[in-house]
Amino acid sequence: MVGGRADASLINTITAMRGVQDGKVTVLTRISKEFPGLGYVWNMVRSDSLGKPELAAAFQTLTEAGIRGSRFIMQNPDEAAEIMHAKVPELNADFLKAVIRDLNTENLWGVDGGLDPTIEEFTATLNKDLGNLPVAAAAKDVLDNRFVESALKQLGPYTKQ
């Protein structure tokens, strides 16, 4: 869009806010407003890998790290921005703070594991209706709560601070 090759597009929050800041784009709407209940990010595991006991600890670590990271971002948005800035120094720290605070208002993060069956079913149905998937898989067929349940036993449910 900014390069002039498209008149409109779906873009991520960082790109959108940078374009608005530079006066080059206008945000028409947010996907989260138009499609409340749309899934944002999931940890995916190959079905044949899920049953391998030697991978269970890695899957548990991935799940717990995602929950801890999500909670950290919600509770410490400015510090999260500073960490991201250290990894991507070309993005201004104050700009990243604004982006993360904005994203936090969307409740995107999996602070309790992010395995809501209604979100999965809405997302799958929408993707089927848009022609991206041949069928909309039922939540019971694609969500596996064992690692989230184990993590929440250790971490407890998320509470806003």
mmCIF file of C-alpha atoms in Angstrom:
data_model
loop_
_atom_site.group_PDB
_atom_site.id
_atom_site.type_symbol
_atom_site.label_atom_id
_atom_site.label_comp_id
_atom_site.label_asym_id
_atom_site.label_seq_id
_atom_site.Cartn_x
_atom_site.Cartn_y
_atom_site.Cartn_z
ATOM 1 C CA MET A 1 0.000 0.000 0.000
ATOM 2 C CA VAL A 2 2.620 2.518 1.044
ATOM 3 C CA GLY A 3 4.620 1.633 -2.074
ATOM 4 C CA GLY A 4 1.593 2.465 -4.222
ATOM 5 C CA ARG A 5 0.960 -1.035 -5.556
ATOM 6 C CA ALA A 6 -2.405 -1.478 -3.784
ATOM 7 C CA ASP A 7 -5.228 0.840 -2.816
ATOM 8 C CA ALA A 8 -6.376 -1.205 0.184
ATOM 9 C CA SER A 9 -5.170 -4.184 2.195
ATOM 10 C CA LEU A 10 -5.312 -6.093 5.459
ATOM 11 C CA ILE A 11 -2.216 -5.241 7.463
ATOM 12 C CA ASN A 12 -0.888 -5.888 10.947
ATOM 13 C CA THR A 13 -1.127 -3.368 13.763
ATOM 14 C CA ILE A 14 2.514 -2.247 13.609
ATOM 15 C CA THR A 15 2.283 -1.510 9.887
ATOM 16 C CA ALA A 16 -1.098 0.187 10.271
ATOM 17 C CA MET A 17 0.038 2.424 13.112
ATOM 18 C CA ARG A 18 3.265 3.305 11.303
ATOM 19 C CA GLY A 19 1.309 4.221 8.186
ATOM 20 C CA VAL A 20 -1.112 6.365 10.192
ATOM 21 C CA GLN A 21 1.795 8.019 12.031
ATOM 22 C CA ASP A 22 3.450 8.801 8.690
ATOM 23 C CA GLY A 23 0.171 10.127 7.265
ATOM 24 C CA LYS A 24 0.212 7.560 4.447
ATOM 25 C CA VAL A 25 -2.792 5.391 5.333
ATOM 26 C CA THR A 26 -6.152 5.573 7.030
ATOM 27 C CA VAL A 27 -7.569 2.710 9.053
ATOM 28 C CA LEU A 28 -11.081 1.890 7.898
ATOM 29 C CA THR A 29 -11.859 -0.754 10.514
ATOM 30 C CA ARG A 30 -10.326 -3.468 12.665
ATOM 31 C CA ILE A 31 -10.779 -7.123 11.885
ATOM 32 C CA SER A 32 -11.561 -7.673 15.571
ATOM 33 C CA LYS A 33 -14.477 -5.248 15.267
ATOM 34 C CA GLU A 34 -15.849 -6.785 12.087
ATOM 35 C CA PHE A 35 -15.255 -10.377 13.205
ATOM 36 C CA PRO A 36 -15.434 -10.527 17.000
ATOM 37 C CA GLY A 37 -14.516 -14.012 18.062
ATOM 38 C CA LEU A 38 -11.962 -14.578 15.305
ATOM 39 C CA GLY A 39 -8.966 -16.617 16.437
ATOM 40 C CA TYR A 40 -5.666 -14.774 16.361
ATOM 41 C CA VAL A 41 -2.804 -17.221 17.018
ATOM 42 C CA TRP A 42 -2.686 -20.868 18.060
ATOM 43 C CA ASN A 43 0.130 -23.267 18.841
ATOM 44 C CA MET A 44 -0.188 -26.085 16.333
ATOM 45 C CA VAL A 45 1.136 -29.629 16.609
ATOM 46 C CA ARG A 46 1.101 -32.328 13.964
ATOM 47 C CA SER A 47 -1.418 -34.995 14.930
ATOM 48 C CA ASP A 48 1.164 -37.762 14.618
ATOM 49 C CA SER A 49 3.542 -35.843 16.926
ATOM 50 C CA LEU A 50 0.950 -35.254 19.625
ATOM 51 C CA GLY A 51 1.049 -38.877 20.739
ATOM 52 C CA LYS A 52 4.847 -39.047 21.041
ATOM 53 C CA PRO A 53 5.727 -39.103 24.753
ATOM 54 C CA GLU A 54 9.246 -37.824 24.054
ATOM 55 C CA LEU A 55 7.735 -34.555 22.769
ATOM 56 C CA ALA A 56 5.248 -33.999 25.608
ATOM 57 C CA ALA A 57 7.671 -31.948 27.742
ATOM 58 C CA ALA A 58 8.449 -29.676 24.791
ATOM 59 C CA PHE A 59 4.739 -29.155 24.072
ATOM 60 C CA GLN A 60 4.148 -28.378 27.754
ATOM 61 C CA THR A 61 7.008 -25.874 27.786
ATOM 62 C CA LEU A 62 5.695 -24.199 24.625
ATOM 63 C CA THR A 63 2.207 -23.926 26.120
ATOM 64 C CA GLU A 64 3.375 -22.556 29.468
ATOM 65 C CA ALA A 65 5.757 -20.097 27.802
ATOM 66 C CA GLY A 66 2.934 -18.803 25.600
ATOM 67 C CA ILE A 67 0.677 -18.269 28.604
ATOM 68 C CA ARG A 68 3.435 -16.618 30.646
ATOM 69 C CA GLY A 69 4.399 -14.400 27.703
ATOM 70 C CA SER A 70 0.795 -13.385 27.090
ATOM 71 C CA ARG A 71 0.323 -12.490 30.734
ATOM 72 C CA PHE A 72 3.583 -10.552 30.789
ATOM 73 C CA ILE A 73 2.547 -8.489 27.766
ATOM 74 C CA MET A 74 -0.821 -7.672 29.342
ATOM 75 C CA GLN A 75 0.667 -6.794 32.740
ATOM 76 C CA ASN A 76 3.855 -5.072 31.539
ATOM 77 C CA PRO A 77 3.193 -3.539 28.121
ATOM 78 C CA ASP A 78 5.977 -0.973 28.311
ATOM 79 C CA GLU A 79 8.572 -3.526 29.405
ATOM 80 C CA ALA A 80 7.362 -5.896 26.669
ATOM 81 C CA ALA A 81 7.847 -3.058 24.177
ATOM 82 C CA GLU A 82 11.388 -2.459 25.437
ATOM 83 C CA ILE A 83 12.174 -6.164 24.999
ATOM 84 C CA MET A 84 10.806 -6.080 21.455
ATOM 85 C CA HIS A 85 12.742 -2.897 20.746
ATOM 86 C CA ALA A 86 15.963 -4.646 21.831
ATOM 87 C CA LYS A 87 15.211 -7.398 19.290
ATOM 88 C CA VAL A 88 14.038 -4.997 16.548
ATOM 89 C CA PRO A 89 15.909 -1.728 17.237
ATOM 90 C CA GLU A 90 14.706 -0.068 14.040
ATOM 91 C CA LEU A 91 11.238 0.161 15.640
ATOM 92 C CA ASN A 92 11.094 3.088 18.062
ATOM 93 C CA ALA A 93 10.456 2.033 21.687
ATOM 94 C CA ASP A 94 7.740 4.639 22.281
ATOM 95 C CA PHE A 95 6.018 3.571 19.068
ATOM 96 C CA LEU A 96 6.151 -0.078 20.190
ATOM 97 C CA LYS A 97 4.680 0.879 23.562
ATOM 98 C CA ALA A 98 1.719 2.449 21.783
ATOM 99 C CA VAL A 99 1.321 -0.607 19.535
ATOM 100 C CA ILE A 100 1.390 -3.060 22.437
ATOM 101 C CA ARG A 101 -1.023 -0.991 24.516
ATOM 102 C CA ASP A 102 -3.330 -0.896 21.490
ATOM 103 C CA LEU A 103 -3.071 -4.663 20.960
ATOM 104 C CA ASN A 104 -3.768 -5.250 24.651
ATOM 105 C CA THR A 105 -7.172 -3.570 24.252
ATOM 106 C CA GLU A 106 -8.076 -6.284 21.746
ATOM 107 C CA ASN A 107 -7.726 -9.126 24.287
ATOM 108 C CA LEU A 108 -5.816 -11.186 21.712
ATOM 109 C CA TRP A 109 -3.399 -12.934 23.999
ATOM 110 C CA GLY A 110 -3.904 -16.456 25.301
ATOM 111 C CA VAL A 111 -3.607 -15.508 28.962
ATOM 112 C CA ASP A 112 -5.430 -18.712 29.918
ATOM 113 C CA GLY A 113 -4.234 -20.827 27.008
ATOM 114 C CA GLY A 114 -6.497 -19.470 24.300
ATOM 115 C CA LEU A 115 -8.420 -22.679 23.559
ATOM 116 C CA ASP A 116 -11.955 -21.350 23.416
ATOM 117 C CA PRO A 117 -14.095 -23.745 21.337
ATOM 118 C CA THR A 118 -16.420 -20.955 20.195
ATOM 119 C CA ILE A 119 -13.463 -19.008 18.781
ATOM 120 C CA GLU A 120 -12.149 -22.084 16.955
ATOM 121 C CA GLU A 121 -15.566 -22.891 15.513
ATOM 122 C CA PHE A 122 -16.212 -19.288 14.426
ATOM 123 C CA THR A 123 -12.776 -19.048 12.805
ATOM 124 C CA ALA A 124 -13.098 -22.413 11.056
ATOM 125 C CA THR A 125 -16.601 -21.620 9.782
ATOM 126 C CA LEU A 126 -15.536 -18.198 8.524
ATOM 127 C CA ASN A 127 -12.564 -19.724 6.702
ATOM 128 C CA LYS A 128 -14.798 -22.381 5.164
ATOM 129 C CA ASP A 129 -17.302 -19.730 4.048
ATOM 130 C CA LEU A 130 -14.469 -17.681 2.522
ATOM 131 C CA GLY A 131 -13.187 -20.712 0.632
ATOM 132 C CA ASN A 132 -9.964 -21.036 2.638
ATOM 133 C CA LEU A 133 -10.898 -24.435 4.097
ATOM 134 C CA PRO A 134 -12.882 -27.284 2.544
ATOM 135 C CA VAL A 135 -14.641 -28.020 5.868
ATOM 136 C CA ALA A 136 -15.028 -26.303 9.221
ATOM 137 C CA ALA A 137 -13.565 -28.678 11.760
ATOM 138 C CA ALA A 138 -15.417 -28.994 15.046
ATOM 139 C CA ALA A 139 -13.520 -27.838 18.122
ATOM 140 C CA LYS A 140 -13.664 -31.341 19.604
ATOM 141 C CA ASP A 141 -11.739 -32.608 16.579
ATOM 142 C CA VAL A 142 -8.879 -30.105 16.655
ATOM 143 C CA LEU A 143 -8.436 -28.698 20.172
ATOM 144 C CA ASP A 144 -6.474 -30.634 22.777
ATOM 145 C CA ASN A 145 -6.607 -29.070 26.244
ATOM 146 C CA ARG A 146 -4.191 -31.366 28.084
ATOM 147 C CA PHE A 147 -1.214 -28.994 28.019
ATOM 148 C CA VAL A 148 -3.287 -25.900 28.804
ATOM 149 C CA GLU A 149 -5.026 -27.661 31.689
ATOM 150 C CA SER A 150 -1.675 -28.759 33.099
ATOM 151 C CA ALA A 151 -0.247 -25.240 32.756
ATOM 152 C CA LEU A 152 -3.251 -23.658 34.458
ATOM 153 C CA LYS A 153 -2.949 -26.074 37.392
ATOM 154 C CA GLN A 154 0.528 -24.673 37.926
ATOM 155 C CA LEU A 155 -0.054 -21.019 36.991
ATOM 156 C CA GLY A 156 -3.672 -20.531 38.039
ATOM 157 C CA PRO A 157 -6.171 -18.472 36.045
ATOM 158 C CA TYR A 158 -5.229 -15.030 34.783
ATOM 159 C CA THR A 159 -6.267 -12.071 36.877
ATOM 160 C CA LYS A 160 -6.017 -8.483 35.696
ATOM 161 C CA GLN A 161 -3.801 -6.321 37.853
#
